[in-house]
Structure formats: structure tokens, C-alpha cells
CSV table of C-alpha atoms in Angstrom, one decimal:
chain,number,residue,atom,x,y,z
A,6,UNK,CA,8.9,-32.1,35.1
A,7,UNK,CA,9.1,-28.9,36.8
A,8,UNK,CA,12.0,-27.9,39.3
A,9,UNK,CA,13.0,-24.4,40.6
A,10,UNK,CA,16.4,-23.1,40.5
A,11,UNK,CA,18.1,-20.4,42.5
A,12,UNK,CA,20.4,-18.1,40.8
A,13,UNK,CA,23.0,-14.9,41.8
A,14,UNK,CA,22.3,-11.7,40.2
A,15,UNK,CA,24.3,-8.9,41.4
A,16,UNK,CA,24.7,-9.8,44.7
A,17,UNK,CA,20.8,-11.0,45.5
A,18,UNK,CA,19.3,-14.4,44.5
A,19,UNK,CA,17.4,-14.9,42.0
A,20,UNK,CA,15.0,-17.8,41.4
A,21,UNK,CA,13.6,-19.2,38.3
A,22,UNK,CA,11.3,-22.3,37.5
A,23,UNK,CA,12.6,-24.8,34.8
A,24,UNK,CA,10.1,-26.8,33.0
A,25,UNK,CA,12.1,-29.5,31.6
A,26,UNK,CA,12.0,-31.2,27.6
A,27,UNK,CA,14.6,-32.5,25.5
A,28,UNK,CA,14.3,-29.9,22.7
A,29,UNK,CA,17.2,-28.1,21.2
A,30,UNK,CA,15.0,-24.9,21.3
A,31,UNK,CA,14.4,-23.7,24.4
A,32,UNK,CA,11.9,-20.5,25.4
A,33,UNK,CA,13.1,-18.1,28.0
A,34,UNK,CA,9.6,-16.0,29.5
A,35,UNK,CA,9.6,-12.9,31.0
A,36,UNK,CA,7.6,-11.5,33.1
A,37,UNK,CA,5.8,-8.0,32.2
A,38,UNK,CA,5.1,-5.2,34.8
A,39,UNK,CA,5.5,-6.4,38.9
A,40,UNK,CA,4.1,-9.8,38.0
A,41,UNK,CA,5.7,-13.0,39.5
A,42,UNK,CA,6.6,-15.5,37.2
A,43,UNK,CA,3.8,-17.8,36.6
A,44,UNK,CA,2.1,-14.6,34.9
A,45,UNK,CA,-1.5,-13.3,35.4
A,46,UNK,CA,-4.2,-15.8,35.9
A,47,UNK,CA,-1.1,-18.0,36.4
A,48,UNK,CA,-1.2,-17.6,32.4
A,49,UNK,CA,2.7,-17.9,32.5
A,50,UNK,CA,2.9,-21.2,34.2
A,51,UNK,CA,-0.1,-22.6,32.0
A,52,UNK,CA,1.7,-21.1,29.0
A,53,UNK,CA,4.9,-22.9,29.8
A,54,UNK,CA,3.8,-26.5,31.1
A,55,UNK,CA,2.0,-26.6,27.1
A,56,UNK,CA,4.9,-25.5,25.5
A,57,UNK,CA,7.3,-27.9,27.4
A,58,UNK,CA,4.8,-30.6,26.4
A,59,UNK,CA,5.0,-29.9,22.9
A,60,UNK,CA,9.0,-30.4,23.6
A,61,UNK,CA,10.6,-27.2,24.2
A,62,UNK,CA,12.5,-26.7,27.5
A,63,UNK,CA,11.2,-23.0,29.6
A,64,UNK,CA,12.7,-21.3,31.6
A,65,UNK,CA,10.7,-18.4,34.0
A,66,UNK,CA,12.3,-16.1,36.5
A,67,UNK,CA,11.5,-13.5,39.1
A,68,UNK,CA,13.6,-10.7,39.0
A,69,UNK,CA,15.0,-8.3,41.5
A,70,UNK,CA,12.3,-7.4,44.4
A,71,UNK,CA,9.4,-9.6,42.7
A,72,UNK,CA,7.9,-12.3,44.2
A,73,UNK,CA,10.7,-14.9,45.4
A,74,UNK,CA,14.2,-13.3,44.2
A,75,UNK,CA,16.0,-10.6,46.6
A,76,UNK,CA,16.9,-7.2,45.8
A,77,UNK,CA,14.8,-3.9,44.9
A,78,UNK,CA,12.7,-4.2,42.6
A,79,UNK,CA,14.0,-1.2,39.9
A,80,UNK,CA,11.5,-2.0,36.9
A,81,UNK,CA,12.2,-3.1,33.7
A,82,UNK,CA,14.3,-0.5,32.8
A,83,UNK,CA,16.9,-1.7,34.6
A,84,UNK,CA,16.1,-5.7,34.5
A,85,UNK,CA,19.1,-5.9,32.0
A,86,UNK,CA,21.1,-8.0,35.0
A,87,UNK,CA,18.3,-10.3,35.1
A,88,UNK,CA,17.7,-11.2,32.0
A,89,UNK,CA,21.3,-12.0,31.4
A,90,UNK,CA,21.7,-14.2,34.8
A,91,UNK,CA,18.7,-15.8,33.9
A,92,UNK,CA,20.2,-16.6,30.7
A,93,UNK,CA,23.1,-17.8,32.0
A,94,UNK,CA,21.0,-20.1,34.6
A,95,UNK,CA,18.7,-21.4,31.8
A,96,UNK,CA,22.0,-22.2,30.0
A,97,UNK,CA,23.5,-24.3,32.8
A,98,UNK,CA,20.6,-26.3,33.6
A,99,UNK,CA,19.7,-27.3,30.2
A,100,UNK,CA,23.0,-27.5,28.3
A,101,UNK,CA,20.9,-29.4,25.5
A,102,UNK,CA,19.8,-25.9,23.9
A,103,UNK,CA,21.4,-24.5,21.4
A,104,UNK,CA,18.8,-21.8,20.0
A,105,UNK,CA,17.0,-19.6,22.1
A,106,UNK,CA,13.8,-17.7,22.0
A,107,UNK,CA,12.4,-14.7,24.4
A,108,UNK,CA,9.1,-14.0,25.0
A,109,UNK,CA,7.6,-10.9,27.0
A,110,UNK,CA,4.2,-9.3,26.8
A,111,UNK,CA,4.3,-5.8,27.5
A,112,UNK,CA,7.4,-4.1,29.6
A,113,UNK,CA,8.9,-7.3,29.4
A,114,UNK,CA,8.5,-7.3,25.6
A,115,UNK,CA,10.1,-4.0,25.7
A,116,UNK,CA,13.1,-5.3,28.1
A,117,UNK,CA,13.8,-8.0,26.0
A,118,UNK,CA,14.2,-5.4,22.9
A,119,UNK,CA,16.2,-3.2,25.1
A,120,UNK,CA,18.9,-5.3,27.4
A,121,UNK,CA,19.6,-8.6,25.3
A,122,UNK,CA,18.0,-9.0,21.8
A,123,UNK,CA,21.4,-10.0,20.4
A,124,UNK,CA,21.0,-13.3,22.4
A,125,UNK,CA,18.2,-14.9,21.1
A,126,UNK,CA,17.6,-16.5,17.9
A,127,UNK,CA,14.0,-15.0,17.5
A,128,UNK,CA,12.1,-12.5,20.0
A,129,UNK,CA,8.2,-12.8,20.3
A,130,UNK,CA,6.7,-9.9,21.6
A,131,UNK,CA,3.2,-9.7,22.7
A,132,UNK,CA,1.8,-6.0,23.2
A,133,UNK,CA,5.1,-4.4,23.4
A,134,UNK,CA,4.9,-1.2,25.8
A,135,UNK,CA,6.3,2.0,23.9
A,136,UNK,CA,4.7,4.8,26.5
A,137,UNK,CA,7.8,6.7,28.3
A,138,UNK,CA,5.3,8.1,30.9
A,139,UNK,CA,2.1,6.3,32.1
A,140,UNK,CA,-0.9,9.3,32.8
A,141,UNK,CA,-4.3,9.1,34.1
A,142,UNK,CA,-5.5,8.7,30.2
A,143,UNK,CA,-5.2,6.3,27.9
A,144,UNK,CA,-2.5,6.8,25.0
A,145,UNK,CA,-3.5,8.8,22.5
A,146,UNK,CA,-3.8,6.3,20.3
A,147,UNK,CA,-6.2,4.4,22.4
A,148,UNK,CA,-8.3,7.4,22.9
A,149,UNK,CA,-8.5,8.1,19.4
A,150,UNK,CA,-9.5,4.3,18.8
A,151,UNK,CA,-12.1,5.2,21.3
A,152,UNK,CA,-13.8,8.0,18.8
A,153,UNK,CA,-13.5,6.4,15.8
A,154,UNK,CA,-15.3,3.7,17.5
A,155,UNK,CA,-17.9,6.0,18.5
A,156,UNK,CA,-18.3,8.1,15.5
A,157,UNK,CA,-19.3,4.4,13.9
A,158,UNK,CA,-21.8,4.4,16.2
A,159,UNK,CA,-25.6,5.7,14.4
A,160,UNK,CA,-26.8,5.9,17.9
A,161,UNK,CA,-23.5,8.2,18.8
A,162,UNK,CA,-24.9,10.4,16.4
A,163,UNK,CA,-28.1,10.3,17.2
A,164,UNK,CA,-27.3,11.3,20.5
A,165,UNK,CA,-25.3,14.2,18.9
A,166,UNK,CA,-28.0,15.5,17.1
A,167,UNK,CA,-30.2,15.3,20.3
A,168,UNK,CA,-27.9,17.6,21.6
A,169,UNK,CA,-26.8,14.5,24.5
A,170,UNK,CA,-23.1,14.8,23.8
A,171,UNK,CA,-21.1,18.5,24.7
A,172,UNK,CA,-20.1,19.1,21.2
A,173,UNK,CA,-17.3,21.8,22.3
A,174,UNK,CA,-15.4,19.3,24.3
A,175,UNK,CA,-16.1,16.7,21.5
A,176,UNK,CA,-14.1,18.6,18.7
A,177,UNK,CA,-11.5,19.7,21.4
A,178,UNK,CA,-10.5,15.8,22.6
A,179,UNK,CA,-10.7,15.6,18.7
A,180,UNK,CA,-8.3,18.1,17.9
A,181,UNK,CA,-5.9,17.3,20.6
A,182,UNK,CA,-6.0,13.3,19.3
A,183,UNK,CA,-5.6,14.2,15.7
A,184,UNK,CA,-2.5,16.2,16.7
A,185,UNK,CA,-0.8,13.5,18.5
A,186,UNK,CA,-0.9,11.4,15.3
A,187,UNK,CA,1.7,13.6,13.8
A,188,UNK,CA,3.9,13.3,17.3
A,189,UNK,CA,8.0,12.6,16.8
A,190,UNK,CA,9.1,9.4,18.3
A,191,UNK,CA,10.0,9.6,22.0
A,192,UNK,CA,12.8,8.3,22.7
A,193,UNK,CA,11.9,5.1,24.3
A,194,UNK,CA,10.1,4.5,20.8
A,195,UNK,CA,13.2,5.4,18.6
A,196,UNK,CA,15.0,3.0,20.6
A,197,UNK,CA,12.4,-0.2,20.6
A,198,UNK,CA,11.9,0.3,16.6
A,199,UNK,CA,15.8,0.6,15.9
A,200,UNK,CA,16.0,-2.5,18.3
A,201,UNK,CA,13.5,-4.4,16.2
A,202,UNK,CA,15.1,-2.9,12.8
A,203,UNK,CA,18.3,-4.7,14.1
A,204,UNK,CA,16.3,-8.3,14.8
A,205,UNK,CA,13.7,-8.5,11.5
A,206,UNK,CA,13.0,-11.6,12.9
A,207,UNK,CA,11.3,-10.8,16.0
A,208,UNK,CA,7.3,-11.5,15.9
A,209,UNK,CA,4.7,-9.2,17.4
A,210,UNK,CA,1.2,-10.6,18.9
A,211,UNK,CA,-2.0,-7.3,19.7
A,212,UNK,CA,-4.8,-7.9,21.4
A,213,UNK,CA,-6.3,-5.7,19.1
A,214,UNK,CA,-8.9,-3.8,21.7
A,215,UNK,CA,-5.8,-3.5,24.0
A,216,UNK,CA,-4.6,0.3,25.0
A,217,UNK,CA,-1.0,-0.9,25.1
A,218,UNK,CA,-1.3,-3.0,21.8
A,219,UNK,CA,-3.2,0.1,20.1
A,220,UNK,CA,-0.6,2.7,21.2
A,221,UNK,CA,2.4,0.0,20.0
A,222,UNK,CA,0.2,-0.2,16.7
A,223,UNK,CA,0.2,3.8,16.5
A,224,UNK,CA,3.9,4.2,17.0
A,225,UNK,CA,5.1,1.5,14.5
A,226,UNK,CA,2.8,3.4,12.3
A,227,UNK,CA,4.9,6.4,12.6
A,228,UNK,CA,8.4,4.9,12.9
A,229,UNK,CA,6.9,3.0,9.3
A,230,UNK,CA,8.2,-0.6,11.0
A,231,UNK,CA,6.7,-3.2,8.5
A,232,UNK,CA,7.3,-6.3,10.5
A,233,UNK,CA,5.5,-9.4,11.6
A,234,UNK,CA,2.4,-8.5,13.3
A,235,UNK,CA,-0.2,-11.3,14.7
A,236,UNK,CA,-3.4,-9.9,15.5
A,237,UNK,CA,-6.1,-11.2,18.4
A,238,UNK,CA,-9.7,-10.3,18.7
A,239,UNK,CA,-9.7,-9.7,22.3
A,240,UNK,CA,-9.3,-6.5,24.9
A,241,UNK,CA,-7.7,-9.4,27.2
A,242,UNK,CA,-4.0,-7.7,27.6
A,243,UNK,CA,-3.0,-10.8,28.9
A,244,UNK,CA,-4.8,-12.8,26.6
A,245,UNK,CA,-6.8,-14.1,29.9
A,246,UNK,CA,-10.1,-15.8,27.6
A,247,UNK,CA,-9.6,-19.6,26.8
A,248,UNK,CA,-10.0,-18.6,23.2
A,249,UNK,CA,-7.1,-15.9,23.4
A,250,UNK,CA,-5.0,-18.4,25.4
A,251,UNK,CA,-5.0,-21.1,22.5
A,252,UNK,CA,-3.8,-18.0,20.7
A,253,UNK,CA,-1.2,-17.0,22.4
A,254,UNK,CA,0.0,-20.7,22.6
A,255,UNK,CA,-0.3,-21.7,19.0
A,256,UNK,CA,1.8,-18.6,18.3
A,257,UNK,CA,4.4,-19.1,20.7
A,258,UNK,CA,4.4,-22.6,19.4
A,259,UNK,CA,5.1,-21.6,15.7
A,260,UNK,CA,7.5,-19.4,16.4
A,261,UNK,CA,9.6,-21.9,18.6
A,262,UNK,CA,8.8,-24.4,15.6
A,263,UNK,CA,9.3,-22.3,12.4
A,264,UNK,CA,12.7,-21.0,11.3
């Protein structure tokens, strides 16, 4: 059963959509980027409706200026509010659960680290977002993903050779990739890592062919963060393929299941 619930949230309304099971454990999803809550592909509301099945009440919500809630939308940077009056809501209409889990892909990921990790019993975190400022390029990381790919490639070289590829601005996006790997944190970074080195618990899913799952790979990499790490074949950053949604469920499922 499925019912939607309106909520307060600094003076706007908030609403959220409750799929309903009798489970101890409950699953609060948020929602990554300006997406409404049933997710991209309506992969959200999908994701939920299978995981209620299996017995685990879910909460979803829209937060401030997205889709049905009030308000300005102010990104994730300042969902903190949200997430706790969702929280709060999800507590009130399903007084049965005594643990809770959080799971975000991408900024939402990230907000969940950032505004209210203490409140859950385990964080799952698909394709976590770690870059301060979105360019026109991919993140370094990405890009250099990209060339390694490439310099696999016997027909990359073979177009080398052939003199097809400008071999000046080759070693130059080279150089300027292989410097980034020695980068400092940023600061959005340093705090995300020293979130997840105060929750060991938390579980991270990549798409591995992802740009966002890539540069998260390259920063953990540098802040040396060891933790649990899930890994899907797919460029899907929402995990959009029937084969990468049966991922994504089986390991929300386990970590709802597993202590």
C-alpha cells in the first residue's frame, strides 16, 4: 500500500510518498539532483514498491521547490531541513521502525553524508558526487579513464602512427590529467570522506563507466578510504538497464537485510 503524506518544513509543505510493510527496518530514499521523488525512469518508485514487498517500510520525499513540496528549491547543499522533516514524518507514520537506512545516488548520496549521517543505522550510497564545481568537462578522473581506455585501443595507435590523432594536444590533455592525480582534496571531498570515516558502515554502489562514480573512485583513492565498495558493469548513472536495476535492488536489499 502506497499513500502520500504532507509534511512542514520550514514554513513550506513538504510531501512524501509512504510505501507501507510491517518491517522493523525501514528505508528512507532520497532524491539526487532536481529529480522528483519517484527517481529517473520512475526508477525510485520501482525501487521502493520491491523493497516494501520484500518487507521494509520506504519512505520518498520531494524537497523544497521540486516537484510537489513548496519553497525554493536551494540544492542539496542546503536540503539539511528536508532530510530531517522527512525523517521526522517517516517516523510518525510508521512508528514500527526502529532502525533506519538512507539511500541517495549522487548529490543525494552526498547530502545524506553531509546533513544527517548520525541518524541512520547504515547509509548506502550509490555514485556519491564529490565535484565542488560542475565544468563543461568531465572530471579529471573521467577524462583520464577516457585515455587509458584509448591507449588500450591497437586501433588508437594505429591511428597515432598514421599520423590521425594531433599528438601535441594528445601529450598536453595527458599532462594536465596526470597532474590532477596528485590534486589535494577540495574541501567538499575532505568533508564526505571524514563523514564516511565517522559511519564505516556505510556501503558504496559505481556504475563503473559512470563520470560521477569514476571521479568518487579517484578521490577515495587519494583520501586512501578503504570502505565497502559494490561495483556495476554499466555507464547507466541511474542504473536505468533491467540488468543494473536487479543490481541496485539486490544491493539495497542486503544492506536493509544484513547487519
Amino acid at each position: 500500500m502506497r499513500r502520500l503524506i504532507a509534511f512542514a518544513c520550514a514554513g513550506e509543505t513538504l510531501l512524501g510518498s509512504l510505501d507501507h510493510a510491517a518491517g522493523s527496518t525501514g528505508l528512507l530514499i532520497v532524491s539526487g539532483g532536481n529529480e522528483v521523488r519517484a527517481g529517473a525512469h520512475r526508477g525510485m518508485a520501482s525501487l521502493a514498491a520491491e523493497v516494501a514487498a520484500a518487507g521494509f517500510p520506504v519512505f520518498r520525499f520531494d524537497r523544497r521547490g521540486v516537484g510537489d513540496s513548496s519553497g525554493i528549491n536551494s540544492g542539496y547543499e542546503n536540503a539539511r531541513d528536508d532530510l530531517l522533516a522527512a525523517l521526522d514524518a517517516f517516523s510518525a507514520a510508521a512508528p514500527q521502525v526502529k532502525r533506519l537506512v538512507g539511500f541517495g545516488n549522487c548529490d543525494a548520496a552526498s547530502a545524506l553524508l553531509l546533513h544527517a549521517p548520525h541518524r541512520f543505522a547504515r547509509l548506502l550510497l550509490a555514485n556519491p558526487w564529490t565535484i565542488a564545481q560542475a565544468g563543461p568537462l568531465p572530471p579529471p578522473a573521467a577524462i583520464r579513464a577516457r585515455y587509458a581506455e584509448h591507449l588500450r585501443d591497437p586501433a588508437r595507435w594505429l591511428r597515432l602512427l598514421r599520423g590521425g590523432v594531433n599528438f601535441k594536444k594528445l601529450i598536453k590533455g595527458i599532462g594536465a590529467v596526470v597532474a590532477a592525480r596528485h590534486e589535494p582534496l577540495t574541501a567538499l571531498e575532505t568533508a564526505l570522506f571524514s563523514a564516511l570515516a565517522d559511519h564505516p558502515d556505510a556501503r558504496v554502489l559505481l556504475a563503473e563507466g559512470d563520470g560521477t562514480a569514476i571521479a568518487f573512485a579517484d578521490a577515495a583513492r587519494r583520501a586512501t578510504w578503504t570502505g565497502s565498495v559494490t561495483c556495476v558493469a554499466t555507464a547507466s548513472h541511474s542504473f536505468a538497464r533491467p540488468q543494473d536495476k536487479a543490481a541496485l535492488q539486490a544491493w539495497v536489499l542486503a544492506g536493509l537485510s544484513q547487519n
